Amino acid sequence: EDKVVQSPLSLVVHEGDTVTLNCSYEVTNFRSLLWYKQEKKAPTFLFMLTSSGIEKKSGRLSSILDKKELSSILNITATQTGDSAIYLCAVEAPQTGANNLFFGTGTRLTVIP
Amino acid sequence: KAGVTQTPRYLIKTRGQQVTLSCSPISGHRSVSWYQQTPGQGLQFLFEYFSETQRNKGNFPGRFSGRQFSNSRSEMNVSTLELGDSALYLCASSLNGGVTYEQYFGPGTRLTVT
């Protein structure tokens, strides 16, 4: 059964801290791994990773994929209160006529001033 | 460009009733996917519609159904509601489907079944 597991489930840090969120997966026909940030309601796209070892970076956020370990990490440096959200990891694994995108349950990050 | 819109935003129904949720994609997008989000199960894929045809389907019972109109707007219907159907229902649109980073999510409809 295809699955995506995220850890930790929740995390509380102080502003300025650096955090690392983890995502591991077991799927057939892996195509890509995606990270989303969900505040209040709609998830917004952060990164898409397809190749091992190539870091994607956007400001204070960065992410990398390890296909050998079937995992990915999302790093946030110098955290701010605005980073408080649920971070979702999803794996795209195309299957004919069936679900293509498998989500983890998310990591809830709370940044305290 | 207007984003994905969903109506209604909040809904309260009782067990046994049915409900219809609506999703209007970004203009020009032809694919609409529906997801159910609950605290215990996270975000789960329901189905994807592309050009009025259901293209992909997740592991949900037949009480969950959907359709897409010629203007790409989509509706999702849940019949014989159960307490466990209480969730946030999100739809996402993309230009050509394929459920990749090109998906844009709507704000969701919060359904509460009592």
PDB file of C-alpha atoms in Angstrom:
ATOM      1  CA  GLU A   1       0.000   0.000   0.000  1.00  0.00           C
ATOM      2  CA  ASP A   2       1.336   3.406  -0.965  1.00  0.00           C
ATOM      3  CA  LYS A   3       2.003   5.659   1.992  1.00  0.00           C
ATOM      4  CA  VAL A   4       3.689   8.876   3.010  1.00  0.00           C
ATOM      5  CA  VAL A   5       4.808   9.460   6.596  1.00  0.00           C
ATOM      6  CA  GLN A   6       5.806  12.798   8.055  1.00  0.00           C
ATOM      7  CA  SER A   7       7.620  13.537  11.272  1.00  0.00           C
ATOM      8  CA  PRO A   8       7.374  15.055  13.715  1.00  0.00           C
ATOM      9  CA  LEU A   9       3.602  15.431  13.854  1.00  0.00           C
ATOM     10  CA  SER A  10       3.974  18.766  15.593  1.00  0.00           C
ATOM     11  CA  LEU A  11       6.764  21.080  16.551  1.00  0.00           C
ATOM     12  CA  VAL A  12       6.989  24.218  18.680  1.00  0.00           C
ATOM     13  CA  VAL A  13      10.024  26.474  18.288  1.00  0.00           C
ATOM     14  CA  HIS A  14      11.059  30.033  19.064  1.00  0.00           C
ATOM     15  CA  GLU A  15      11.605  32.705  16.473  1.00  0.00           C
ATOM     16  CA  GLY A  16      15.063  32.458  15.006  1.00  0.00           C
ATOM     17  CA  ASP A  17      15.352  28.702  15.436  1.00  0.00           C
ATOM     18  CA  THR A  18      16.093  26.377  12.536  1.00  0.00           C
ATOM     19  CA  VAL A  19      13.762  23.434  11.950  1.00  0.00           C
ATOM     20  CA  THR A  20      13.951  20.280   9.873  1.00  0.00           C
ATOM     21  CA  LEU A  21      10.806  18.473   8.806  1.00  0.00           C
ATOM     22  CA  ASN A  22      10.941  14.908   7.544  1.00  0.00           C
ATOM     23  CA  CYS A  23       8.987  12.996   4.942  1.00  0.00           C
ATOM     24  CA  SER A  24       9.433   9.346   4.029  1.00  0.00           C
ATOM     25  CA  TYR A  25       7.505   7.390   1.458  1.00  0.00           C
ATOM     26  CA  GLU A  26       6.737   3.943   0.130  1.00  0.00           C
ATOM     27  CA  VAL A  27       5.091   4.104  -3.273  1.00  0.00           C
ATOM     28  CA  THR A  28       5.252   2.319  -6.566  1.00  0.00           C
ATOM     29  CA  ASN A  29       6.074   4.303  -9.676  1.00  0.00           C
ATOM     30  CA  PHE A  30       7.512   7.357  -7.898  1.00  0.00           C
ATOM     31  CA  ARG A  31       7.547  10.472 -10.055  1.00  0.00           C
ATOM     32  CA  SER A  32       8.018  13.450  -7.732  1.00  0.00           C
ATOM     33  CA  LEU A  33       7.744  14.684  -4.162  1.00  0.00           C
ATOM     34  CA  LEU A  34       6.013  17.945  -3.327  1.00  0.00           C
ATOM     35  CA  TRP A  35       5.945  20.158  -0.270  1.00  0.00           C
ATOM     36  CA  TYR A  36       2.997  22.402   0.575  1.00  0.00           C
ATOM     37  CA  LYS A  37       2.360  24.961   3.300  1.00  0.00           C
ATOM     38  CA  GLN A  38      -1.162  25.059   4.670  1.00  0.00           C
ATOM     39  CA  GLU A  39      -2.312  28.063   6.658  1.00  0.00           C
ATOM     40  CA  LYS A  40      -5.973  28.216   7.624  1.00  0.00           C
ATOM     41  CA  LYS A  41      -7.408  26.465   4.578  1.00  0.00           C
ATOM     42  CA  ALA A  42      -5.789  26.149   1.137  1.00  0.00           C
ATOM     43  CA  PRO A  43      -2.379  24.476   0.775  1.00  0.00           C
ATOM     44  CA  THR A  44       0.105  26.480  -1.238  1.00  0.00           C
ATOM     45  CA  PHE A  45       2.874  24.895  -3.240  1.00  0.00           C
ATOM     46  CA  LEU A  46       6.458  25.214  -1.988  1.00  0.00           C
ATOM     47  CA  PHE A  47       8.718  22.780  -3.851  1.00  0.00           C
ATOM     48  CA  MET A  48       8.699  19.911  -6.276  1.00  0.00           C
ATOM     49  CA  LEU A  49      11.609  17.462  -6.145  1.00  0.00           C
ATOM     50  CA  THR A  50      12.366  14.820  -8.698  1.00  0.00           C
ATOM     51  CA  SER A  51      16.116  14.216  -8.490  1.00  0.00           C
ATOM     52  CA  SER A  52      18.174  13.050  -5.553  1.00  0.00           C
ATOM     53  CA  GLY A  53      20.697  15.363  -3.993  1.00  0.00           C
ATOM     54  CA  ILE A  54      19.645  18.569  -5.703  1.00  0.00           C
ATOM     55  CA  GLU A  55      18.610  21.186  -3.178  1.00  0.00           C
ATOM     56  CA  LYS A  56      15.700  23.461  -3.959  1.00  0.00           C
ATOM     57  CA  LYS A  57      15.826  26.786  -2.169  1.00  0.00           C
ATOM     58  CA  SER A  58      13.431  29.664  -1.693  1.00  0.00           C
ATOM     59  CA  GLY A  59      14.466  32.306   0.793  1.00  0.00           C
ATOM     60  CA  ARG A  60      14.781  30.706   4.207  1.00  0.00           C
ATOM     61  CA  LEU A  61      13.230  27.448   3.024  1.00  0.00           C
ATOM     62  CA  SER A  62      15.110  24.621   1.365  1.00  0.00           C
ATOM     63  CA  SER A  63      14.412  21.013   0.564  1.00  0.00           C
ATOM     64  CA  ILE A  64      16.252  17.989  -0.717  1.00  0.00           C
ATOM     65  CA  LEU A  65      15.273  14.516  -1.863  1.00  0.00           C
ATOM     66  CA  ASP A  66      17.078  11.258  -1.137  1.00  0.00           C
ATOM     67  CA  LYS A  67      15.716   8.565  -3.439  1.00  0.00           C
ATOM     68  CA  LYS A  68      17.951   5.917  -1.928  1.00  0.00           C
ATOM     69  CA  GLU A  69      16.497   6.528   1.531  1.00  0.00           C
ATOM     70  CA  LEU A  70      13.010   7.240   0.088  1.00  0.00           C
ATOM     71  CA  SER A  71      12.829  10.463   2.013  1.00  0.00           C
ATOM     72  CA  SER A  72      12.979  14.214   1.891  1.00  0.00           C
ATOM     73  CA  ILE A  73      13.627  17.000   4.358  1.00  0.00           C
ATOM     74  CA  LEU A  74      12.338  20.546   4.491  1.00  0.00           C
ATOM     75  CA  ASN A  75      14.534  23.051   6.316  1.00  0.00           C
ATOM     76  CA  ILE A  76      13.441  26.436   7.564  1.00  0.00           C
ATOM     77  CA  THR A  77      16.138  28.728   8.939  1.00  0.00           C
ATOM     78  CA  ALA A  78      15.648  31.807  11.129  1.00  0.00           C
ATOM     79  CA  THR A  79      11.991  30.913  11.678  1.00  0.00           C
ATOM     80  CA  GLN A  80       9.374  33.635  11.976  1.00  0.00           C
ATOM     81  CA  THR A  81       5.846  33.580  13.419  1.00  0.00           C
ATOM     82  CA  GLY A  82       4.553  33.703   9.864  1.00  0.00           C
ATOM     83  CA  ASP A  83       6.060  30.258   9.295  1.00  0.00           C
ATOM     84  CA  SER A  84       3.485  28.769  11.671  1.00  0.00           C
ATOM     85  CA  ALA A  85       1.436  26.379   9.535  1.00  0.00           C
ATOM     86  CA  ILE A  86       0.930  22.759   8.631  1.00  0.00           C
ATOM     87  CA  TYR A  87       3.570  21.533   6.206  1.00  0.00           C
ATOM     88  CA  LEU A  88       2.351  18.808   3.911  1.00  0.00           C
ATOM     89  CA  CYS A  89       4.445  16.374   1.946  1.00  0.00           C
ATOM     90  CA  ALA A  90       2.918  14.647  -1.069  1.00  0.00           C
ATOM     91  CA  VAL A  91       4.284  12.050  -3.437  1.00  0.00           C
ATOM     92  CA  GLU A  92       3.196  11.794  -7.040  1.00  0.00           C
ATOM     93  CA  ALA A  93       2.998   8.165  -8.114  1.00  0.00           C
ATOM     94  CA  PRO A  94       0.975   7.834 -11.319  1.00  0.00           C
ATOM     95  CA  GLN A  95      -1.288   4.822 -11.527  1.00  0.00           C
ATOM     96  CA  THR A  96      -3.665   4.278 -14.400  1.00  0.00           C
ATOM     97  CA  GLY A  97      -7.166   5.361 -13.516  1.00  0.00           C
ATOM     98  CA  ALA A  98      -6.402   5.741  -9.839  1.00  0.00           C
ATOM     99  CA  ASN A  99      -4.966   8.116  -7.290  1.00  0.00           C
ATOM    100  CA  ASN A 100      -1.817   9.861  -8.376  1.00  0.00           C
ATOM    101  CA  LEU A 101      -0.997  11.974  -5.349  1.00  0.00           C
ATOM    102  CA  PHE A 102      -0.462  10.651  -1.818  1.00  0.00           C
ATOM    103  CA  PHE A 103      -0.272  13.073   1.083  1.00  0.00           C
ATOM    104  CA  GLY A 104       1.240  12.683   4.512  1.00  0.00           C
ATOM    105  CA  THR A 105      -0.755  13.854   7.521  1.00  0.00           C
ATOM    106  CA  GLY A 106       1.448  16.903   7.852  1.00  0.00           C
ATOM    107  CA  THR A 107       3.695  18.503  10.452  1.00  0.00           C
ATOM    108  CA  ARG A 108       2.153  21.315  12.464  1.00  0.00           C
ATOM    109  CA  LEU A 109       4.793  23.964  13.096  1.00  0.00           C
ATOM    110  CA  THR A 110       4.217  26.644  15.703  1.00  0.00           C
ATOM    111  CA  VAL A 111       6.726  29.479  15.980  1.00  0.00           C
ATOM    112  CA  ILE A 112       6.592  31.407  19.258  1.00  0.00           C
ATOM    113  CA  PRO A 113       7.742  35.045  19.342  1.00  0.00           C
TER     114      PRO A 113
ATOM    115  CA  LYS B   1      -6.515  36.117 -12.289  1.00  0.00           C
ATOM    116  CA  ALA B   2      -9.138  34.899  -9.824  1.00  0.00           C
ATOM    117  CA  GLY B   3      -8.242  31.837  -7.778  1.00  0.00           C
ATOM    118  CA  VAL B   4     -10.153  28.647  -7.188  1.00  0.00           C
ATOM    119  CA  THR B   5     -13.455  29.262  -5.450  1.00  0.00           C
ATOM    120  CA  GLN B   6     -15.541  26.842  -3.468  1.00  0.00           C
ATOM    121  CA  THR B   7     -19.081  27.155  -2.207  1.00  0.00           C
ATOM    122  CA  PRO B   8     -20.404  26.979   0.343  1.00  0.00           C
ATOM    123  CA  ARG B   9     -17.567  27.625   2.787  1.00  0.00           C
ATOM    124  CA  TYR B  10     -19.342  26.023   5.714  1.00  0.00           C
ATOM    125  CA  LEU B  11     -22.124  23.478   5.862  1.00  0.00           C
ATOM    126  CA  ILE B  12     -23.918  21.606   8.614  1.00  0.00           C
ATOM    127  CA  LYS B  13     -25.947  18.524   7.732  1.00  0.00           C
ATOM    128  CA  THR B  14     -27.487  15.632   9.605  1.00  0.00           C
ATOM    129  CA  ARG B  15     -26.810  11.946   9.122  1.00  0.00           C
ATOM    130  CA  GLY B  16     -28.612  10.420   6.181  1.00  0.00           C
ATOM    131  CA  GLN B  17     -28.882  13.651   4.224  1.00  0.00           C
ATOM    132  CA  GLN B  18     -27.026  14.376   1.042  1.00  0.00           C
ATOM    133  CA  VAL B  19     -24.855  17.344   0.152  1.00  0.00           C
ATOM    134  CA  THR B  20     -23.506  18.990  -2.992  1.00  0.00           C
ATOM    135  CA  LEU B  21     -20.339  21.053  -2.976  1.00  0.00           C
ATOM    136  CA  SER B  22     -19.230  23.287  -5.799  1.00  0.00           C
ATOM    137  CA  CYS B  23     -15.813  24.228  -7.151  1.00  0.00           C
ATOM    138  CA  SER B  24     -14.991  26.832  -9.787  1.00  0.00           C
ATOM    139  CA  PRO B  25     -11.465  26.432 -11.152  1.00  0.00           C
ATOM    140  CA  ILE B  26      -9.086  29.106 -12.301  1.00  0.00           C
ATOM    141  CA  SER B  27     -10.108  30.385 -15.704  1.00  0.00           C
ATOM    142  CA  GLY B  28      -8.628  28.186 -18.424  1.00  0.00           C
ATOM    143  CA  HIS B  29      -7.939  25.242 -16.118  1.00  0.00           C
ATOM    144  CA  ARG B  30      -9.533  22.023 -17.316  1.00  0.00           C
ATOM    145  CA  SER B  31      -8.692  19.666 -14.471  1.00  0.00           C
ATOM    146  CA  VAL B  32     -10.372  19.663 -11.083  1.00  0.00           C
ATOM    147  CA  SER B  33      -9.392  17.323  -8.263  1.00  0.00           C
ATOM    148  CA  TRP B  34     -11.224  16.834  -4.994  1.00  0.00           C
ATOM    149  CA  TYR B  35      -9.667  15.981  -1.626  1.00  0.00           C
ATOM    150  CA  GLN B  36     -10.963  15.204   1.836  1.00  0.00           C
ATOM    151  CA  GLN B  37      -8.956  16.398   4.805  1.00  0.00           C
ATOM    152  CA  THR B  38      -9.489  15.083   8.324  1.00  0.00           C
ATOM    153  CA  PRO B  39      -7.217  15.319  11.366  1.00  0.00           C
ATOM    154  CA  GLY B  40      -6.763  11.576  11.528  1.00  0.00           C
ATOM    155  CA  GLN B  41      -6.315  10.695   7.876  1.00  0.00           C
ATOM    156  CA  GLY B  42      -4.773  13.844   6.504  1.00  0.00           C
ATOM    157  CA  LEU B  43      -5.436  14.840   2.930  1.00  0.00           C
ATOM    158  CA  GLN B  44      -6.930  12.071   0.805  1.00  0.00           C
ATOM    159  CA  PHE B  45      -7.625  12.116  -2.897  1.00  0.00           C
ATOM    160  CA  LEU B  46     -11.247  11.623  -3.937  1.00  0.00           C
ATOM    161  CA  PHE B  47     -11.284  11.992  -7.711  1.00  0.00           C
ATOM    162  CA  GLU B  48     -10.102  14.064 -10.635  1.00  0.00           C
ATOM    163  CA  TYR B  49     -12.174  15.372 -13.515  1.00  0.00           C
ATOM    164  CA  PHE B  50     -10.764  16.514 -16.811  1.00  0.00           C
ATOM    165  CA  SER B  51     -12.857  17.764 -19.716  1.00  0.00           C
ATOM    166  CA  GLU B  52     -16.066  16.521 -18.078  1.00  0.00           C
ATOM    167  CA  THR B  53     -14.705  12.988 -17.577  1.00  0.00           C
ATOM    168  CA  GLN B  54     -13.587  11.329 -14.380  1.00  0.00           C
ATOM    169  CA  ARG B  55      -9.974  10.477 -15.015  1.00  0.00           C
ATOM    170  CA  ASN B  56      -8.741   9.245 -11.647  1.00  0.00           C
ATOM    171  CA  LYS B  57     -10.418   7.964  -8.527  1.00  0.00           C
ATOM    172  CA  GLY B  58      -9.322   7.380  -4.941  1.00  0.00           C
ATOM    173  CA  ASN B  59     -10.510   4.733  -2.497  1.00  0.00           C
ATOM    174  CA  PHE B  60     -13.818   6.188  -1.375  1.00  0.00           C
ATOM    175  CA  PRO B  61     -17.228   4.501  -1.334  1.00  0.00           C
ATOM    176  CA  GLY B  62     -19.785   5.067  -4.058  1.00  0.00           C
ATOM    177  CA  ARG B  63     -21.630   7.577  -1.858  1.00  0.00           C
ATOM    178  CA  PHE B  64     -19.032  10.063  -3.041  1.00  0.00           C
ATOM    179  CA  SER B  65     -19.572  11.147  -6.608  1.00  0.00           C
ATOM    180  CA  GLY B  66     -18.803  14.105  -8.765  1.00  0.00           C
ATOM    181  CA  ARG B  67     -19.215  15.672 -12.131  1.00  0.00           C
ATOM    182  CA  GLN B  68     -17.730  18.400 -14.237  1.00  0.00           C
ATOM    183  CA  PHE B  69     -19.533  20.785 -16.514  1.00  0.00           C
ATOM    184  CA  SER B  70     -18.501  22.131 -19.895  1.00  0.00           C
ATOM    185  CA  ASN B  71     -17.198  25.328 -18.257  1.00  0.00           C
ATOM    186  CA  SER B  72     -14.931  23.153 -16.061  1.00  0.00           C
ATOM    187  CA  ARG B  73     -16.858  23.908 -12.889  1.00  0.00           C
ATOM    188  CA  SER B  74     -17.201  20.799 -10.790  1.00  0.00           C
ATOM    189  CA  GLU B  75     -19.584  19.520  -8.175  1.00  0.00           C
ATOM    190  CA  MET B  76     -19.094  16.830  -5.600  1.00  0.00           C
ATOM    191  CA  ASN B  77     -22.015  14.981  -4.082  1.00  0.00           C
ATOM    192  CA  VAL B  78     -22.089  12.899  -0.931  1.00  0.00           C
ATOM    193  CA  SER B  79     -25.219  10.859  -0.319  1.00  0.00           C
ATOM    194  CA  THR B  80     -26.421   9.227   2.913  1.00  0.00           C
ATOM    195  CA  LEU B  81     -24.069  11.287   5.046  1.00  0.00           C
ATOM    196  CA  GLU B  82     -22.257   9.652   7.946  1.00  0.00           C
ATOM    197  CA  LEU B  83     -20.631  11.297  10.958  1.00  0.00           C
ATOM    198  CA  GLY B  84     -17.238  10.307   9.572  1.00  0.00           C
ATOM    199  CA  ASP B  85     -17.827  12.458   6.507  1.00  0.00           C
ATOM    200  CA  SER B  86     -17.226  15.559   8.620  1.00  0.00           C
ATOM    201  CA  ALA B  87     -14.137  17.078   7.079  1.00  0.00           C
ATOM    202  CA  LEU B  88     -12.653  19.894   5.069  1.00  0.00           C
ATOM    203  CA  TYR B  89     -13.232  19.266   1.383  1.00  0.00           C
ATOM    204  CA  LEU B  90     -10.680  20.887  -0.872  1.00  0.00           C
ATOM    205  CA  CYS B  91     -10.690  21.150  -4.600  1.00  0.00           C
ATOM    206  CA  ALA B  92      -7.695  21.965  -6.735  1.00  0.00           C
ATOM    207  CA  SER B  93      -7.491  22.983 -10.354  1.00  0.00           C
ATOM    208  CA  SER B  94      -4.731  22.720 -12.896  1.00  0.00           C
ATOM    209  CA  LEU B  95      -4.315  23.444 -16.560  1.00  0.00           C
ATOM    210  CA  ASN B  96      -4.016  19.910 -17.868  1.00  0.00           C
ATOM    211  CA  GLY B  97      -4.187  17.702 -14.834  1.00  0.00           C
ATOM    212  CA  GLY B  98      -1.508  15.294 -13.808  1.00  0.00           C
ATOM    213  CA  VAL B  99      -1.735  16.387 -10.165  1.00  0.00           C
ATOM    214  CA  THR B 100       1.656  18.006  -9.930  1.00  0.00           C
ATOM    215  CA  TYR B 101       2.874  21.286  -8.560  1.00  0.00           C
ATOM    216  CA  GLU B 102       0.620  23.002 -11.057  1.00  0.00           C
ATOM    217  CA  GLN B 103      -2.360  22.425  -8.791  1.00  0.00           C
ATOM    218  CA  TYR B 104      -3.944  25.434  -7.117  1.00  0.00           C
ATOM    219  CA  PHE B 105      -6.144  24.738  -4.128  1.00  0.00           C
ATOM    220  CA  GLY B 106      -9.374  26.454  -3.192  1.00  0.00           C
ATOM    221  CA  PRO B 107     -10.199  27.579   0.348  1.00  0.00           C
ATOM    222  CA  GLY B 108     -12.260  24.482   1.056  1.00  0.00           C
ATOM    223  CA  THR B 109     -15.729  23.683   2.325  1.00  0.00           C
ATOM    224  CA  ARG B 110     -15.981  22.704   5.973  1.00  0.00           C
ATOM    225  CA  LEU B 111     -18.703  20.046   6.271  1.00  0.00           C
ATOM    226  CA  THR B 112     -20.016  19.080   9.678  1.00  0.00           C
ATOM    227  CA  VAL B 113     -22.344  16.092   9.949  1.00  0.00           C
ATOM    228  CA  THR B 114     -24.369  15.814  13.160  1.00  0.00           C
TER     229      THR B 114
END
